[in-house]
Coordinates of C-alpha atoms and ligand atoms in Angstrom, one line a residue:
M358 CA 0.0 0.0 0.0
N359 CA 1.3 3.4 -0.9
I360 CA 0.3 6.3 1.4
V361 CA 0.9 10.0 0.8
L362 CA 1.0 12.3 3.8
V363 CA 0.6 16.0 3.2
G364 CA 0.4 19.2 5.2
M365 CA -3.0 21.0 4.7
Q366 CA -2.0 24.5 5.7
W367 CA 1.2 26.5 5.5
G368 CA 3.5 23.9 6.8
D369 CA 4.5 23.1 10.4
E370 CA 1.3 21.1 10.9
G371 CA 3.1 18.5 13.0
K372 CA 3.6 16.0 10.1
G373 CA 6.8 14.7 11.8
K374 CA 4.8 13.1 14.6
V375 CA 2.3 11.4 12.2
I376 CA 5.1 10.3 10.0
D377 CA 6.9 8.8 13.0
I378 CA 3.8 6.9 14.0
L379 CA 3.0 5.7 10.4
S380 CA 6.7 4.8 9.8
K381 CA 6.3 1.8 12.2
K382 CA 3.6 0.3 9.9
V383 CA 5.4 0.7 6.5
D384 CA 8.6 -0.7 4.9
Y385 CA 9.8 2.4 3.1
I386 CA 9.6 6.1 3.9
V387 CA 10.3 8.6 1.2
R388 CA 10.7 12.4 1.0
Y389 CA 9.5 13.7 -2.3
Q390 CA 10.0 17.5 -2.4
G391 CA 11.5 20.5 -0.7
G392 CA 14.8 20.5 1.0
N393 CA 16.3 21.7 4.3
N394 CA 13.7 24.5 4.4
A395 CA 11.6 21.8 6.1
G396 CA 12.1 20.5 9.6
H397 CA 10.4 17.6 11.4
T398 CA 10.8 17.3 15.1
V399 CA 10.4 13.9 16.6
V400 CA 10.4 13.2 20.4
V401 CA 11.4 9.7 21.4
G402 CA 11.5 9.4 25.2
K403 CA 13.6 12.3 26.3
Q404 CA 15.6 12.5 23.1
E405 CA 14.5 15.2 20.5
Y406 CA 15.5 14.7 16.9
I407 CA 15.2 17.4 14.2
F408 CA 15.3 16.2 10.6
H409 CA 15.6 18.5 7.7
L410 CA 16.3 16.1 4.9
I411 CA 16.4 12.5 6.1
P412 CA 13.0 10.9 6.6
S413 CA 12.5 10.6 10.4
G414 CA 11.5 6.9 9.8
I415 CA 15.3 6.3 9.9
L416 CA 14.8 6.1 13.7
H417 CA 12.9 2.8 13.2
P418 CA 15.2 -0.1 12.8
G419 CA 14.8 -2.0 9.5
K420 CA 12.9 0.7 7.6
I421 CA 14.3 1.9 4.3
C422 CA 14.4 5.6 4.0
C423 CA 14.8 7.5 0.7
I424 CA 15.4 11.0 -0.5
G425 CA 13.4 11.1 -3.7
N426 CA 14.3 12.8 -7.0
G427 CA 12.0 15.8 -6.2
V428 CA 14.0 16.9 -3.2
V429 CA 16.8 19.4 -3.4
I430 CA 19.8 18.5 -1.2
D431 CA 22.3 20.6 0.6
P432 CA 25.2 18.1 1.0
Q433 CA 26.6 19.9 4.1
V434 CA 23.2 19.6 5.9
L435 CA 22.8 16.0 4.9
L436 CA 26.3 15.2 6.2
Q437 CA 25.5 16.8 9.5
E438 CA 22.3 14.7 9.8
L439 CA 24.0 11.5 9.0
D440 CA 26.7 12.3 11.6
S441 CA 24.2 13.0 14.3
L442 CA 22.5 9.7 13.5
R443 CA 25.9 7.9 13.8
K444 CA 26.6 9.7 17.1
N445 CA 23.2 8.4 18.5
G446 CA 24.1 4.9 17.5
I447 CA 21.6 4.6 14.7
D448 CA 22.7 2.2 12.0
F449 CA 21.4 3.4 8.6
S450 CA 24.2 2.2 6.2
R451 CA 22.1 -0.3 4.2
R452 CA 18.8 1.4 4.5
F453 CA 19.3 5.0 3.5
K454 CA 19.1 5.8 -0.2
I455 CA 19.4 9.0 -2.2
S456 CA 18.0 9.4 -5.7
S457 CA 20.7 9.9 -8.3
L458 CA 18.3 12.5 -9.9
A459 CA 17.9 14.7 -6.9
H460 CA 19.3 18.2 -7.4
V461 CA 22.1 19.6 -5.4
I462 CA 22.0 22.9 -3.5
M463 CA 25.2 24.8 -4.4
P464 CA 26.8 27.6 -2.4
Y465 CA 25.7 30.1 -5.0
H466 CA 22.1 29.1 -4.6
K467 CA 22.2 30.0 -0.9
N468 CA 23.8 33.3 -1.5
L469 CA 21.5 34.1 -4.4
D470 CA 18.4 33.3 -2.2
Q471 CA 19.6 35.7 0.5
L472 CA 20.8 38.5 -1.8
R473 CA 17.6 38.4 -3.9
E474 CA 15.4 38.4 -0.9
K475 CA 17.3 41.4 0.5
K476 CA 16.9 43.3 -2.8
R477 CA 13.2 42.6 -3.2
K478 CA 10.6 45.1 -2.2
N479 CA 7.9 42.5 -1.8
K480 CA 9.8 40.0 0.4
I481 CA 8.7 36.4 0.4
G482 CA 10.4 35.6 3.8
T483 CA 12.3 32.6 2.4
T484 CA 14.4 30.4 4.7
G485 CA 17.5 31.6 2.8
R486 CA 18.6 28.0 2.2
G487 CA 18.9 28.2 -1.5
I488 CA 15.7 26.3 -2.2
G489 CA 14.2 28.6 -4.9
P490 CA 17.4 29.2 -6.9
C491 CA 18.2 25.4 -6.9
Y492 CA 14.7 24.5 -8.3
A493 CA 15.0 27.4 -10.7
D494 CA 18.3 25.9 -12.1
K495 CA 16.5 22.5 -12.3
I496 CA 13.8 24.0 -14.5
N497 CA 16.4 26.1 -16.4
R498 CA 18.2 22.8 -17.2
C499 CA 21.5 23.9 -15.6
G500 CA 21.1 22.2 -12.3
I501 CA 23.6 19.7 -10.8
R502 CA 22.3 16.4 -9.7
M503 CA 23.6 13.9 -7.1
I504 CA 24.8 11.6 -9.9
D505 CA 26.9 14.4 -11.3
L506 CA 28.9 14.5 -8.1
L507 CA 30.1 10.9 -8.9
N508 CA 31.5 11.9 -12.3
P509 CA 34.3 14.5 -12.1
G510 CA 34.3 15.3 -15.8
V511 CA 30.6 15.9 -16.1
F512 CA 30.5 17.8 -12.8
R513 CA 33.5 20.0 -13.9
D514 CA 31.8 21.0 -17.2
K515 CA 28.5 21.8 -15.6
L516 CA 30.0 23.8 -12.7
K517 CA 32.3 25.8 -15.1
D518 CA 29.3 26.7 -17.2
N519 CA 27.2 27.6 -14.2
L520 CA 29.9 29.7 -12.5
K521 CA 30.6 31.6 -15.7
E522 CA 27.1 32.9 -15.8
K523 CA 26.4 33.1 -12.1
N524 CA 29.6 35.0 -11.2
E525 CA 28.7 37.7 -13.7
I526 CA 25.3 38.0 -12.1
F527 CA 26.8 38.1 -8.6
K528 CA 29.2 40.9 -9.6
K529 CA 27.0 43.0 -11.8
V530 CA 23.7 42.7 -10.0
Y531 CA 24.7 42.1 -6.4
Q532 CA 28.2 43.5 -6.1
H533 CA 29.3 40.2 -4.7
P534 CA 32.7 38.8 -5.6
G535 CA 31.4 35.5 -6.9
F536 CA 32.7 32.0 -6.3
S537 CA 35.9 30.1 -7.0
F538 CA 35.6 27.0 -9.2
Q539 CA 38.3 25.0 -7.5
K540 CA 37.0 25.3 -3.9
I541 CA 33.4 24.2 -4.8
Y542 CA 34.7 21.5 -7.3
R543 CA 36.9 19.8 -4.7
Q544 CA 34.4 20.1 -1.8
Y545 CA 31.4 18.8 -3.8
L546 CA 33.4 15.9 -5.3
D547 CA 34.3 15.0 -1.7
Y548 CA 30.5 15.0 -0.9
G549 CA 30.0 12.7 -3.8
R550 CA 32.5 10.3 -2.5
L551 CA 30.9 10.3 1.0
F552 CA 27.4 9.8 -0.4
A553 CA 28.3 7.3 -3.2
S554 CA 27.1 4.2 -1.4
Y555 CA 23.6 5.7 -0.9
I556 CA 23.1 7.2 -4.4
C557 CA 20.9 5.0 -6.6
N558 CA 17.9 4.8 -8.8
T559 CA 15.3 5.2 -6.1
S560 CA 12.3 5.1 -8.6
A561 CA 13.4 1.6 -9.7
L562 CA 13.8 0.6 -6.1
L563 CA 10.4 1.9 -5.0
N564 CA 8.5 0.4 -8.0
K565 CA 10.1 -2.9 -7.4
A566 CA 9.1 -2.6 -3.7
T567 CA 5.5 -1.9 -4.8
E568 CA 5.5 -4.9 -7.0
N569 CA 6.6 -7.0 -4.0
K570 CA 3.7 -5.6 -2.0
A571 CA 5.8 -3.5 0.3
D572 CA 4.2 -0.6 2.1
I573 CA 5.5 2.9 1.3
L574 CA 4.9 6.2 3.0
L575 CA 5.5 9.2 0.8
E576 CA 6.0 12.2 3.2
G577 CA 5.4 15.7 2.0
A578 CA 7.2 18.7 3.4
Q579 CA 5.8 22.2 3.9
G580 CA 2.0 22.5 3.3
T581 CA -0.6 22.8 0.5
F582 CA -0.7 26.6 0.6
L583 CA 3.1 26.8 0.0
D584 CA 2.7 24.7 -3.2
I585 CA 4.2 26.4 -6.2
D586 CA 1.0 26.1 -8.2
F587 CA -1.8 26.0 -5.7
G588 CA -0.4 28.0 -2.8
T589 CA -0.6 31.7 -2.0
Y590 CA 1.8 32.6 -4.8
P591 CA 4.3 34.3 -4.8
F592 CA 4.5 33.6 -1.0
V593 CA 5.1 29.9 -1.5
T594 CA 8.0 27.5 -1.7
S595 CA 9.4 26.4 -5.1
S596 CA 8.1 22.8 -5.1
S597 CA 4.9 20.8 -5.5
T598 CA 3.9 20.2 -1.9
T599 CA 0.5 18.7 -2.8
S600 CA -0.1 14.9 -3.2
G601 CA 0.5 15.1 -6.9
G602 CA 4.1 16.1 -6.2
S603 CA 4.6 12.7 -4.6
C604 CA 4.4 11.0 -8.0
I605 CA 6.7 13.5 -9.7
G606 CA 9.1 13.5 -6.8
T607 CA 9.5 9.7 -6.6
G608 CA 8.7 8.1 -9.9
I609 CA 5.7 6.2 -8.5
S610 CA 2.7 6.3 -10.8
P611 CA -0.6 8.0 -9.7
V612 CA -2.4 4.7 -10.2
K613 CA -0.2 3.2 -7.5
I614 CA -1.2 5.7 -4.8
N615 CA -3.7 4.1 -2.4
K616 CA -4.4 6.6 0.3
V617 CA -3.8 10.3 1.0
I618 CA -3.7 11.5 4.6
G619 CA -3.9 15.2 5.4
V620 CA -2.4 16.7 8.5
C621 CA -3.6 20.0 9.9
K622 CA -3.3 21.9 13.2
A623 CA -6.5 22.5 15.2
Y624 CA -5.7 26.1 14.5
T625 CA -3.6 27.7 11.8
T626 CA 0.0 29.0 11.6
R627 CA 2.2 30.4 8.9
V628 CA 5.9 31.5 8.8
G629 CA 7.2 34.2 6.4
E630 CA 5.2 36.7 4.5
G631 CA 1.9 36.4 2.7
P632 CA -1.9 36.6 3.2
F633 CA -3.3 34.9 6.3
P634 CA -7.0 35.8 6.7
T635 CA -7.6 34.3 10.1
E636 CA -4.4 35.6 11.8
F637 CA -4.9 36.6 15.4
A638 CA -4.5 40.1 16.6
K639 CA -1.1 40.9 18.1
D640 CA -1.6 40.2 21.8
F641 CA -3.6 37.1 21.5
G642 CA -1.3 36.0 18.7
N643 CA 1.7 36.3 21.0
F644 CA -0.1 34.4 23.8
M645 CA -1.0 31.5 21.4
R646 CA 2.5 31.4 20.0
D647 CA 3.9 30.9 23.4
K648 CA 1.2 28.4 24.4
G649 CA 1.8 26.3 21.3
N650 CA 5.6 26.9 21.2
E651 CA 5.1 28.2 17.6
F652 CA 8.7 28.8 16.6
G653 CA 10.2 27.3 13.4
S654 CA 12.3 24.1 13.9
T655 CA 14.4 25.1 10.9
T656 CA 15.0 28.8 11.3
G657 CA 13.6 29.4 14.9
R658 CA 11.5 32.2 13.4
P659 CA 8.2 33.0 15.3
R660 CA 5.2 31.6 13.5
R661 CA 2.1 33.7 12.9
C662 CA -0.9 32.1 14.5
G663 CA -4.7 32.3 13.7
W664 CA -8.0 30.5 14.0
F665 CA -8.8 27.3 12.0
D666 CA -9.6 28.3 8.4
A667 CA -12.0 25.7 7.0
I668 CA -12.0 27.4 3.6
I669 CA -8.3 26.6 3.0
A670 CA -8.6 23.2 4.7
R671 CA -11.5 22.2 2.5
E672 CA -9.6 23.4 -0.6
S673 CA -6.7 21.3 0.6
V674 CA -8.9 18.2 0.9
M675 CA -10.0 18.7 -2.7
L676 CA -6.5 19.4 -4.1
N677 CA -4.9 16.5 -2.4
G678 CA -7.7 14.0 -2.5
I679 CA -7.5 13.7 1.3
Q680 CA -9.3 10.6 2.7
E681 CA -8.2 10.8 6.3
L682 CA -7.4 13.7 8.6
A683 CA -4.9 14.0 11.4
I684 CA -5.7 17.0 13.7
M685 CA -2.6 18.2 15.6
K686 CA -2.0 20.3 18.7
M687 CA -5.5 20.0 19.9
D688 CA -4.2 20.4 23.5
V689 CA -3.0 24.0 22.6
L690 CA -6.7 25.0 22.5
D691 CA -7.3 23.8 26.1
G692 CA -8.3 26.6 28.4
L693 CA -9.8 29.0 25.9
D694 CA -13.2 30.5 26.6
K695 CA -14.4 30.2 23.0
L696 CA -13.0 29.1 19.6
K697 CA -13.6 30.3 16.2
I698 CA -13.7 28.5 12.9
C699 CA -13.6 30.5 9.6
I700 CA -16.4 29.2 7.4
A701 CA -16.4 32.0 4.8
Y702 CA -14.7 35.2 3.7
K703 CA -16.3 38.6 3.1
Y704 CA -14.8 40.8 0.4
R705 CA -16.4 44.0 -0.8
G706 CA -19.8 43.0 0.7
K707 CA -19.7 39.6 -1.0
L708 CA -19.7 36.3 0.8
I709 CA -17.1 33.9 -0.5
K710 CA -17.2 30.2 0.4
E711 CA -14.5 28.9 -1.8
F712 CA -10.7 29.5 -1.8
P713 CA -10.2 32.7 -3.9
C714 CA -7.4 32.4 -6.5
D715 CA -7.2 36.2 -6.5
F716 CA -4.4 37.3 -4.3
E717 CA -6.0 40.6 -3.6
V718 CA -9.2 39.0 -2.4
L719 CA -7.3 36.6 -0.1
S720 CA -5.2 39.5 1.3
K721 CA -8.2 41.7 2.1
A722 CA -10.8 39.0 2.9
V723 CA -12.5 39.4 6.3
P724 CA -13.2 36.0 7.9
V725 CA -16.7 35.0 8.8
Y726 CA -16.5 32.8 11.9
K727 CA -18.6 30.2 13.5
E728 CA -18.1 30.4 17.3
M729 CA -17.8 27.3 19.4
P730 CA -17.5 27.0 23.2
G731 CA -14.1 26.3 24.6
W732 CA -13.1 23.8 27.3
P733 CA -11.0 24.0 30.4
N734 CA -7.4 23.0 30.8
Q735 CA -7.2 19.2 31.2
N736 CA -5.6 17.6 34.3
S737 CA -4.7 14.5 32.4
K738 CA -4.2 13.8 28.7
P739 CA -7.2 12.1 27.1
R740 CA -6.3 8.7 25.6
S741 CA -9.5 8.2 23.5
F742 CA -12.1 10.2 21.7
K743 CA -14.5 9.3 24.5
E744 CA -12.2 10.9 27.1
L745 CA -12.1 14.3 25.3
H746 CA -14.1 17.1 26.8
P747 CA -17.6 17.3 25.2
N748 CA -16.8 20.7 23.7
A749 CA -13.5 19.4 22.2
K750 CA -15.4 16.5 20.7
A751 CA -18.0 19.0 19.3
Y752 CA -15.1 21.1 17.8
L753 CA -13.6 18.1 16.1
L754 CA -16.9 16.8 14.7
E755 CA -17.6 20.3 13.3
L756 CA -14.2 20.2 11.5
Q757 CA -15.0 16.8 10.2
K758 CA -18.4 18.0 8.9
L759 CA -16.9 21.1 7.3
L760 CA -14.0 19.3 5.6
K761 CA -15.9 16.2 4.5
A762 CA -13.1 13.9 5.5
K763 CA -12.8 11.5 8.4
I764 CA -10.6 12.3 11.4
T765 CA -8.6 9.3 12.2
M766 CA -6.0 10.8 14.5
V767 CA -5.9 13.6 17.1
S768 CA -2.7 14.7 18.7
V769 CA -2.9 16.1 22.3
G770 CA 0.8 16.5 23.1
S771 CA 4.2 16.1 21.5
S772 CA 5.1 12.6 22.6
R773 CA 4.1 9.5 20.7
K774 CA 1.7 8.4 23.5
D775 CA -0.3 11.6 23.4
T776 CA -2.2 10.5 20.3
I777 CA -5.8 9.5 20.0
F778 CA -6.7 7.1 17.2
I779 CA -10.2 7.0 16.0
Ligands
IMP1339 P1 11.7 28.8 0.8 O1 11.1 27.5 0.8 O2 12.9 28.9 1.7 O3 12.0 29.4 -0.6 O4 10.7 29.8 1.5 C1 9.4 30.2 0.9 C2 8.3 30.3 1.9 O5 8.0 29.1 2.4 C3 8.6 31.2 3.1 O6 7.5 31.9 3.5 C4 9.0 30.1 4.1 O7 8.8 30.6 5.4 C5 8.0 29.1 3.8 N1 8.5 27.7 4.2 C6 9.4 27.0 3.6 N2 9.6 25.8 4.2 C7 8.7 25.8 5.3 C8 8.4 24.8 6.3 O8 8.9 23.7 6.3 N3 7.4 25.2 7.1 C9 6.8 26.4 7.0 N4 7.1 27.4 6.1 C10 8.0 27.0 5.2

């Protein structure tokens, strides 16, 4: 069975925890897009792990973890993650695979990302990790792929061509001295040598696994509204975060996808710039940010927080074909008097019940809320749906009704045991 797991909002929905739980039940876990702009936090006992590139399933002995062709890889970050696994005694040598077709983030991508962002009037608020420029090179057909790092001749020619053009841009547009060929060439060939035993044709591997009835989890990074096509463009990331991206980013055909699970928070958060209709007012926003510890695991940036937006979540159900929902951080809503769910937007006197493609409408939309009663702080963590406070149950049932998808998992805390399965 092949399962796709996607974020339904603007990322940081808590996918890491769901992936960790599902990883136990599958044989393969695959990242299909994004790069080290993502960050999954997994808590096992007292040990906290933060993964940016390697699927967190690597913590489960025996599971095969792949970085698919749709991912962009910063070799330095990958090396650090592998080192940290080694330090914690996790043996991954025969069960970690990197697609030979995955593109490589080069030093000039990172600088370009930061310099471009600095120069822009309308800032995107990127993570500055070189994600956009790396994907741009992929589409421009001048990108460098993992397999190129294994072939000194091919890599030399590609890098030379790239630096010729890029150094001119750096000097003329950004008054930056540019990059030396030798340093990058040597360093990246070294990376190639270090990763050689993991680099392979992951699409062939995964398709063979499917033929052999293995179970595969395809884990999305970021969220639906950061998708390059369907997100709140241009305030998006540069990859296809929606479930369709899982086919492109792994080489598994759409006819072989069996289930799509959507992950969303019981409220909404967003990092970086861009429209966010249900964003809280400043003081309450600060209060909820602290309550939910809403700080990025990748950049540490404070996340913007807001009420649950059923318009975007329902759009997400449609775009991804979501069959099951995992509602995360439900416990963060404990102790609030009342809760609000956005069920429509108002723009220039008109009621809008569907996600507006017009950026201007989304930026100026005034949310129309349905209010629900809150529930007090809980002395102990509920372990089943039955044990939830009646108002919490009513809130979840309302979400289920609005989104027309079944809630199968509710998270009420960061550790594995604080999870309700329905
Ligand atoms: P980039 O992916 O670094 O190009 O950043 C583009 C936008 O996506 C920015 O608003 C980032 O804050 C946002 N973004 C990228 N990755 C994540 C993530 O994993 N979680 C939340 N936001 C993200």
